CSV table of C-alpha atoms in Angstrom, one decimal:
chain,number,residue,atom,x,y,z
A,1,MET,CA,-157.1,-128.9,60.7
A,2,LYS,CA,-156.1,-133.2,60.2
A,3,SER,CA,-157.9,-132.9,57.1
A,4,ASP,CA,-156.8,-129.7,55.5
A,5,THR,CA,-153.3,-131.1,56.2
A,6,SER,CA,-154.0,-134.3,54.5
A,7,ARG,CA,-155.6,-132.4,50.8
A,8,GLN,CA,-152.8,-130.1,51.2
A,9,ALA,CA,-150.5,-132.8,51.4
A,10,ALA,CA,-152.1,-135.1,48.2
A,11,ARG,CA,-152.4,-131.3,46.8
A,12,THR,CA,-149.0,-131.0,46.5
A,13,SER,CA,-148.6,-134.8,45.9
A,14,ALA,CA,-151.1,-133.8,43.1
A,15,ASP,CA,-149.1,-131.3,41.7
A,16,SER,CA,-145.6,-132.4,41.8
A,17,THR,CA,-146.6,-135.3,40.1
A,18,ALA,CA,-148.8,-133.1,37.3
A,19,CYS,CA,-144.8,-131.3,36.8
A,20,ARG,CA,-143.0,-134.6,36.8
A,21,ILE,CA,-145.5,-135.4,33.2
A,22,LYS,CA,-145.3,-132.3,32.4
A,23,TYR,CA,-141.5,-132.9,32.5
A,24,LEU,CA,-141.6,-136.3,30.5
A,25,VAL,CA,-144.8,-134.6,27.4
A,26,ASP,CA,-142.2,-131.6,27.1
A,27,THR,CA,-139.1,-133.9,26.1
A,28,PRO,CA,-139.1,-135.4,22.9
A,29,GLN,CA,-140.0,-132.0,21.4
A,30,ILE,CA,-137.2,-130.7,23.9
A,31,LEU,CA,-134.9,-133.0,22.8
A,32,GLN,CA,-135.9,-132.8,18.8
A,33,GLY,CA,-134.8,-129.4,18.8
A,34,PHE,CA,-131.3,-130.0,20.3
A,35,LEU,CA,-130.6,-132.3,18.1
A,36,ASP,CA,-131.6,-130.2,14.7
A,37,LYS,CA,-128.7,-127.8,15.8
A,38,SER,CA,-126.8,-131.2,17.1
A,39,MET,CA,-126.1,-130.1,20.6
A,40,PHE,CA,-125.7,-133.5,21.1
A,41,LEU,CA,-124.3,-133.1,25.7
A,42,GLU,CA,-127.8,-131.2,26.0
A,43,SER,CA,-129.7,-133.8,24.2
A,44,ALA,CA,-128.3,-136.9,26.4
A,45,THR,CA,-128.5,-134.8,29.7
A,46,ARG,CA,-132.2,-133.8,28.6
A,47,PHE,CA,-132.5,-137.6,27.7
A,48,THR,CA,-131.0,-139.0,31.2
A,49,THR,CA,-132.9,-136.5,33.7
A,50,ALA,CA,-135.6,-137.3,32.3
A,51,LYS,CA,-135.1,-141.5,33.1
A,52,TYR,CA,-134.8,-140.7,36.5
A,53,VAL,CA,-137.9,-138.6,36.4
A,54,HIS,CA,-139.8,-141.8,34.8
A,55,SER,CA,-138.1,-143.6,37.4
A,56,SER,CA,-139.6,-141.7,40.4
A,57,LEU,CA,-143.3,-141.1,38.7
A,58,ASP,CA,-142.7,-145.3,38.3
A,59,LYS,CA,-142.7,-145.4,42.1
A,60,LYS,CA,-145.3,-143.8,42.3
A,61,GLU,CA,-148.8,-145.3,42.9
A,62,ASN,CA,-151.8,-144.4,40.1
A,63,CYS,CA,-149.4,-143.2,37.9
A,64,ASN,CA,-148.5,-146.4,35.7
A,65,ASP,CA,-150.7,-145.2,32.7
A,66,ASP,CA,-150.2,-141.8,31.5
A,67,LEU,CA,-146.5,-142.1,32.9
A,68,ASN,CA,-145.5,-144.8,30.4
A,69,ASN,CA,-147.8,-143.4,27.7
A,70,HIS,CA,-145.3,-140.1,27.8
A,71,TRP,CA,-142.1,-142.3,28.7
A,72,ASN,CA,-143.0,-144.1,25.6
A,73,ILE,CA,-142.7,-140.9,23.5
A,74,ILE,CA,-139.1,-140.4,24.1
A,75,ILE,CA,-138.6,-144.8,23.7
A,76,VAL,CA,-140.5,-145.0,20.4
A,77,GLU,CA,-138.7,-141.9,18.8
A,78,GLY,CA,-135.4,-143.8,18.9
A,79,PHE,CA,-134.2,-140.8,20.7
A,80,GLN,CA,-131.5,-142.5,22.7
A,81,VAL,CA,-130.3,-143.7,19.5
A,82,GLN,CA,-130.4,-141.1,17.6
A,83,ILE,CA,-128.1,-139.4,20.1
A,84,SER,CA,-125.9,-141.5,20.7
A,85,LYS,CA,-125.8,-142.2,16.4
A,86,ARG,CA,-125.1,-138.9,15.7
A,87,SER,CA,-122.5,-138.0,17.9
A,88,ARG,CA,-120.4,-140.8,17.2
A,89,GLU,CA,-120.8,-139.5,13.3
A,90,THR,CA,-119.1,-136.2,14.4
A,91,LEU,CA,-116.4,-138.5,15.6
A,92,LEU,CA,-115.2,-138.9,12.0
A,93,LEU,CA,-115.0,-136.1,11.1
A,94,LEU,CA,-111.7,-134.6,11.0
A,95,ASP,CA,-112.0,-130.6,11.3
A,96,LEU,CA,-113.6,-130.0,14.2
A,97,SER,CA,-112.7,-128.4,17.1
A,98,VAL,CA,-111.5,-130.2,20.0
A,99,ASP,CA,-114.4,-129.0,22.5
A,100,ALA,CA,-116.9,-130.2,19.6
A,101,TYR,CA,-115.5,-133.9,19.9
A,102,ALA,CA,-115.3,-133.1,24.2
A,103,ASP,CA,-119.2,-132.6,23.4
A,104,ALA,CA,-120.0,-135.5,21.2
A,105,LEU,CA,-118.2,-138.2,23.5
A,106,ALA,CA,-119.8,-136.9,26.8
A,107,ALA,CA,-123.2,-136.5,25.3
A,108,ILE,CA,-122.0,-141.0,24.2
A,109,MET,CA,-121.1,-141.9,28.4
A,110,LEU,CA,-123.9,-140.1,29.5
A,111,ILE,CA,-126.3,-142.5,26.8
A,112,ASP,CA,-124.5,-145.6,27.2
A,113,ARG,CA,-122.2,-145.6,30.5
A,114,ARG,CA,-119.6,-146.8,29.1
A,115,PRO,CA,-115.5,-145.5,28.4
A,116,VAL,CA,-114.8,-143.8,25.2
A,117,LEU,CA,-111.2,-143.2,24.8
A,118,ASP,CA,-111.1,-146.6,21.9
A,119,LEU,CA,-114.4,-145.8,20.9
A,120,PHE,CA,-112.4,-142.3,19.7
A,121,LEU,CA,-108.9,-143.9,18.9
A,122,ASP,CA,-111.3,-146.7,16.4
A,123,SER,CA,-113.0,-144.1,14.5
A,124,ARG,CA,-109.9,-142.3,13.5
A,125,LYS,CA,-108.4,-145.5,12.5
A,126,SER,CA,-111.6,-146.1,10.3
A,127,CYS,CA,-110.7,-142.3,8.9
A,128,ILE,CA,-107.4,-143.9,8.4
A,129,LEU,CA,-108.0,-146.5,6.7
A,130,GLN,CA,-110.7,-144.8,4.8
A,131,LYS,CA,-108.3,-142.3,3.1
A,132,TRP,CA,-105.6,-146.1,2.5
A,133,SER,CA,-108.8,-148.2,1.2
A,134,SER,CA,-109.6,-145.3,-1.5
A,135,THR,CA,-106.5,-144.2,-2.3
A,136,CYS,CA,-105.9,-143.8,-6.1
A,137,TYR,CA,-102.4,-146.6,-7.1
A,138,LEU,CA,-100.0,-143.5,-7.9
A,139,VAL,CA,-97.1,-142.1,-6.9
A,140,TYR,CA,-98.5,-138.9,-6.0
A,141,ASP,CA,-101.8,-139.9,-4.9
A,142,VAL,CA,-99.3,-142.6,-2.3
A,143,ILE,CA,-97.5,-139.5,-1.0
A,144,THR,CA,-100.5,-137.8,-0.1
A,145,VAL,CA,-102.1,-140.1,1.5
A,146,PHE,CA,-99.2,-140.6,3.5
A,147,CYS,CA,-98.4,-137.2,4.9
A,148,GLU,CA,-102.6,-137.2,5.7
A,149,ILE,CA,-102.9,-140.1,7.5
A,150,SER,CA,-99.6,-138.3,9.2
A,151,LYS,CA,-101.4,-135.4,10.4
A,152,ILE,CA,-104.5,-137.8,11.5
A,153,VAL,CA,-102.1,-140.0,13.4
A,154,GLN,CA,-100.4,-137.2,15.1
A,155,LEU,CA,-103.6,-134.5,15.5
A,156,THR,CA,-105.6,-137.9,17.2
A,157,LEU,CA,-102.6,-138.1,20.2
A,158,ALA,CA,-102.2,-134.9,21.2
A,159,GLN,CA,-106.2,-134.7,20.9
A,160,VAL,CA,-106.7,-137.8,23.2
A,161,GLY,CA,-104.1,-136.1,25.6
A,162,GLU,CA,-105.8,-133.2,25.9
A,163,LEU,CA,-109.5,-134.8,26.5
A,164,PHE,CA,-107.9,-137.8,28.3
A,165,PHE,CA,-104.8,-137.8,30.4
A,166,HIS,CA,-104.9,-135.7,33.5
A,167,PHE,CA,-101.0,-135.0,34.0
A,168,SER,CA,-101.5,-132.1,36.8
A,169,PRO,CA,-103.4,-130.8,39.4
A,170,ARG,CA,-103.6,-127.8,38.0
A,171,THR,CA,-105.0,-129.0,34.8
A,172,ILE,CA,-108.2,-131.7,34.0
A,173,PRO,CA,-109.2,-134.0,31.1
A,174,LEU,CA,-111.1,-131.7,29.0
A,175,LEU,CA,-113.6,-134.7,28.1
A,176,ARG,CA,-113.7,-135.1,32.4
A,177,LYS,CA,-113.9,-131.1,32.7
A,178,THR,CA,-116.8,-131.3,29.5
A,179,LEU,CA,-118.9,-133.8,31.2
A,180,PHE,CA,-119.7,-133.0,35.1
A,181,THR,CA,-119.7,-129.4,34.7
A,182,SER,CA,-122.9,-130.8,32.9
A,183,LEU,CA,-123.4,-133.0,35.5
A,184,ASN,CA,-122.9,-130.4,37.9
A,185,SER,CA,-125.6,-128.2,36.4
A,186,PRO,CA,-128.1,-126.2,39.0
A,187,ALA,CA,-130.8,-128.6,40.4
A,188,SER,CA,-133.6,-126.1,38.8
A,189,HIS,CA,-132.0,-126.1,35.7
A,190,LEU,CA,-131.7,-129.6,35.4
A,191,PHE,CA,-135.0,-130.3,36.9
A,192,SER,CA,-136.8,-127.4,35.4
A,193,GLY,CA,-140.8,-127.2,36.6
A,194,ILE,CA,-140.0,-129.9,39.1
A,195,PRO,CA,-140.9,-129.0,42.9
A,196,ASP,CA,-139.5,-131.5,44.7
A,197,PRO,CA,-136.3,-133.0,42.7
A,198,ASP,CA,-135.0,-134.9,45.7
A,199,LEU,CA,-134.9,-138.5,44.3
A,200,GLU,CA,-133.7,-137.2,40.8
A,201,ILE,CA,-130.9,-135.9,41.9
A,202,VAL,CA,-129.7,-138.5,44.4
A,203,SER,CA,-130.7,-140.5,41.1
A,204,TRP,CA,-128.2,-138.0,39.4
A,205,HIS,CA,-125.4,-137.6,41.5
A,206,SER,CA,-124.4,-141.1,41.8
A,207,PHE,CA,-125.0,-141.9,38.5
A,208,GLY,CA,-121.9,-139.1,38.1
A,209,VAL,CA,-119.4,-141.5,40.6
A,210,THR,CA,-120.7,-144.4,38.0
A,211,LEU,CA,-119.2,-142.2,35.6
A,212,ASN,CA,-116.0,-141.5,37.1
A,213,ALA,CA,-114.4,-144.6,37.4
A,214,LEU,CA,-115.2,-145.1,33.5
A,215,PHE,CA,-112.0,-142.2,33.4
A,216,ASP,CA,-108.6,-144.1,32.7
A,217,GLN,CA,-105.5,-144.0,30.8
A,218,HIS,CA,-103.4,-146.3,28.7
A,219,HIS,CA,-100.3,-145.5,27.6
A,220,ASN,CA,-99.6,-148.9,26.2
A,221,PHE,CA,-103.2,-149.0,24.9
A,222,CYS,CA,-102.5,-145.5,22.7
A,223,PHE,CA,-99.3,-147.0,21.3
A,224,GLU,CA,-101.1,-150.3,20.4
A,225,TRP,CA,-103.5,-147.6,18.7
A,226,PHE,CA,-100.7,-146.1,16.9
A,227,ASP,CA,-98.3,-149.1,16.0
A,228,ASP,CA,-102.0,-151.0,14.6
A,229,CYS,CA,-102.4,-147.8,12.4
A,230,GLY,CA,-99.1,-148.6,11.4
A,231,ASN,CA,-99.2,-152.4,10.6
A,232,HIS,CA,-102.9,-151.7,8.2
A,233,ILE,CA,-101.9,-148.9,5.9
A,234,PHE,CA,-98.4,-151.2,4.9
A,235,SER,CA,-100.3,-154.4,4.4
A,236,ASP,CA,-102.1,-155.1,1.2
A,237,PHE,CA,-105.3,-154.0,0.1
A,238,ASN,CA,-106.7,-156.5,-3.3
A,239,GLY,CA,-103.7,-157.7,-3.5
A,240,LYS,CA,-101.6,-154.9,-3.4
A,241,TYR,CA,-98.9,-152.7,-1.1
A,242,LEU,CA,-99.7,-148.8,-1.0
A,243,ILE,CA,-95.6,-148.3,-0.8
A,244,ASP,CA,-95.3,-151.0,-4.1
A,245,VAL,CA,-96.1,-147.8,-6.3
A,246,PHE,CA,-92.6,-146.6,-5.6
A,247,GLU,CA,-90.6,-147.7,-8.6
A,248,ASN,CA,-87.5,-146.2,-8.2
A,249,ALA,CA,-84.5,-144.6,-5.1
A,250,GLN,CA,-86.0,-141.0,-6.4
A,251,GLN,CA,-89.6,-141.6,-6.0
A,252,LEU,CA,-88.4,-142.8,-2.2
A,253,SER,CA,-86.5,-140.2,-1.6
A,254,LEU,CA,-89.0,-138.2,-2.5
A,255,ALA,CA,-91.9,-139.8,-0.7
A,256,GLU,CA,-89.3,-139.7,2.4
A,257,ASN,CA,-88.7,-135.8,1.4
A,258,LYS,CA,-92.6,-135.3,1.7
A,259,ILE,CA,-93.3,-136.8,4.6
A,260,ARG,CA,-90.2,-135.9,6.7
A,261,ALA,CA,-91.7,-131.9,5.8
A,262,THR,CA,-95.3,-132.8,7.0
A,263,LEU,CA,-93.7,-134.3,10.5
A,264,GLN,CA,-91.7,-131.3,11.5
A,265,ASP,CA,-94.4,-129.0,10.5
A,266,ASN,CA,-95.4,-127.8,13.8
A,267,GLN,CA,-98.2,-125.9,12.6
A,268,VAL,CA,-99.8,-130.0,12.5
A,269,LEU,CA,-100.5,-129.6,16.1
A,270,GLU,CA,-101.1,-125.6,16.2
A,271,GLY,CA,-104.6,-126.3,17.5
A,272,SER,CA,-103.1,-128.0,20.6
A,273,LEU,CA,-100.1,-125.7,21.7
A,274,GLU,CA,-102.0,-124.1,24.6
A,275,TRP,CA,-102.8,-127.3,26.1
A,276,LEU,CA,-99.2,-128.5,25.7
A,277,ASN,CA,-97.7,-125.4,27.6
A,278,SER,CA,-100.4,-126.0,30.1
A,279,VAL,CA,-98.6,-129.2,30.7
A,280,SER,CA,-95.8,-129.2,30.1
A,281,ALA,CA,-92.9,-127.8,32.7
A,282,SER,CA,-91.0,-126.0,29.6
A,283,LYS,CA,-91.8,-124.0,26.3
A,284,VAL,CA,-92.4,-126.8,23.7
A,285,ILE,CA,-90.3,-126.5,21.5
A,286,SER,CA,-91.0,-129.6,19.8
A,287,PRO,CA,-95.0,-130.3,20.0
A,288,TRP,CA,-94.7,-133.6,18.6
A,289,LYS,CA,-92.1,-135.0,20.8
A,290,THR,CA,-94.2,-133.4,23.8
A,291,THR,CA,-97.0,-135.3,22.7
A,292,THR,CA,-95.3,-138.4,22.9
A,293,GLU,CA,-93.7,-138.0,26.2
A,294,LEU,CA,-97.1,-137.5,27.6
A,295,VAL,CA,-99.4,-139.9,25.2
A,296,LEU,CA,-97.6,-142.7,24.6
A,297,GLY,CA,-95.0,-141.8,28.0
A,298,HIS,CA,-91.8,-141.8,26.1
A,299,HIS,CA,-90.4,-139.7,22.7
A,300,VAL,CA,-91.9,-141.7,19.8
A,301,ASP,CA,-89.7,-141.0,16.1
A,302,PHE,CA,-92.6,-141.3,14.0
A,303,TRP,CA,-90.1,-141.7,10.9
A,304,ARG,CA,-88.9,-144.5,11.9
A,305,GLU,CA,-91.8,-146.3,14.0
A,306,PHE,CA,-94.5,-145.8,11.1
A,307,PHE,CA,-92.4,-145.6,7.9
A,308,GLU,CA,-88.4,-146.3,8.0
A,309,PHE,CA,-88.4,-150.8,7.9
A,310,SER,CA,-91.3,-150.4,4.9
A,311,PHE,CA,-88.9,-147.8,3.1
A,312,ILE,CA,-86.0,-150.0,3.4
A,313,GLY,CA,-87.5,-153.3,2.6
A,314,ARG,CA,-89.4,-151.7,-0.6
A,315,MET,CA,-85.6,-150.1,-1.3
A,316,ILE,CA,-84.3,-154.1,-0.3
A,317,SER,CA,-86.8,-155.3,-3.2
A,318,ASP,CA,-86.3,-152.8,-5.8
A,319,ASN,CA,-82.5,-153.3,-5.2
A,320,SER,CA,-82.7,-157.3,-6.1
A,321,LYS,CA,-84.3,-156.6,-9.5
A,322,SER,CA,-82.1,-154.8,-10.2
A,323,ARG,CA,-78.4,-154.6,-8.9
A,324,SER,CA,-78.2,-152.0,-11.1
A,325,ARG,CA,-77.7,-149.4,-7.5
A,326,THR,CA,-74.9,-148.9,-5.8
A,327,PHE,CA,-74.3,-147.9,-2.6
A,328,PRO,CA,-71.2,-146.6,-1.3
A,329,ALA,CA,-68.3,-148.2,0.1
A,330,ASP,CA,-68.6,-147.5,3.8
A,331,PRO,CA,-72.2,-146.6,4.9
A,332,THR,CA,-72.8,-144.3,7.7
A,333,PRO,CA,-74.0,-146.8,10.5
A,334,GLY,CA,-77.5,-146.3,11.2
A,335,SER,CA,-77.8,-144.8,8.0
A,336,GLY,CA,-81.1,-146.2,5.2
A,337,VAL,CA,-78.1,-147.9,3.4
A,338,ALA,CA,-76.7,-149.5,6.4
A,339,ALA,CA,-80.2,-150.0,7.4
A,340,VAL,CA,-80.4,-151.6,3.8
A,341,GLU,CA,-77.0,-153.9,3.9
A,342,THR,CA,-78.2,-155.0,7.2
A,343,LEU,CA,-81.9,-156.0,6.7
A,344,GLN,CA,-80.1,-157.6,3.3
A,345,ASN,CA,-77.8,-159.7,4.8
A,346,ASN,CA,-80.3,-161.1,7.4
A,347,THR,CA,-83.3,-161.8,5.0
A,348,GLY,CA,-81.5,-162.2,1.6
A,349,GLY,CA,-83.3,-159.1,-0.3
A,350,GLY,CA,-86.8,-160.2,-0.3
A,351,PHE,CA,-89.5,-158.2,0.6
A,352,GLY,CA,-91.7,-158.6,3.6
A,353,PRO,CA,-93.4,-157.6,7.0
A,354,TRP,CA,-90.8,-155.1,8.0
A,355,ARG,CA,-92.7,-153.7,10.7
A,356,ARG,CA,-92.7,-157.2,12.4
A,357,LEU,CA,-89.4,-157.2,11.5
A,358,GLN,CA,-88.6,-154.3,13.2
A,359,ARG,CA,-90.7,-155.6,16.3
A,360,GLU,CA,-88.1,-158.8,16.4
A,361,ASN,CA,-85.2,-157.3,16.5
A,362,GLU,CA,-85.5,-154.4,18.9
């Protein structure tokens, strides 16, 4: 009887080992299929569960040769690098749904075990700088780029709020929801074909606790990103400033009107309206105002923070070269003209780092 019990236990152990080895053997083909369909979260989930299957097998005796051969297939193929790389590349695409970004970010968290807010913002800054650096030095091209950059910044901050920030008990950040829907999948789905995935489930749940600690929201970090983008697009590129393409007040006025129209266009944030309404105490009238109050911690006037002082600086520079422009005798306080005269008095009319001067005067 004891012998039969021992044989049954040995058979069960052998079957368990065989199922785990098959799980690893099947993983490369499954991962490749997911990657071919750009299913990055599914790829990252399968890769991570396979890692825990490998770990549990590694603790068993007499399995190391077969185990390591099959596991090395996954490592040698470089699936971990592929999943991380292609997920990051997804963040550089600007025309995807916020759900697609949530999947890509969740995949990166699973694979790289790191916070991803900075990664998301850095990828968007790369998009902004790419547009900035590839601009033709022509008036209408520069206006178009300023408008496109404004849209990217607005959309990015709204998506950051939807993906990362927890504003009320009744709403869950989309990234957290996406990630933990995957983490809380049934064991029969995560470890399909393995009859007793107890060790793997313990490791998987512990991993979920680790990932949960990676979530945080930083209003200051987001504002620093916003400000840094503005500083970059008004810095010199190959010895030139984009703002210098405007040669007179008419061109500056045209640019300002186009940019302000873009900033006031609620359709820019149309894709985030459902989320904004769900987290706001009242119906959203100004999507940008609501977005900044939620994500940056206070309302931010986009034109003033991003463009105003650089445009004023250009006006001063132009005026110092040609005194033909006349200003009203009694300019309205707070108007562009009044600001120009104030800065002329403070700086002597020279062109300089106006955004930095703005910070120092506040």
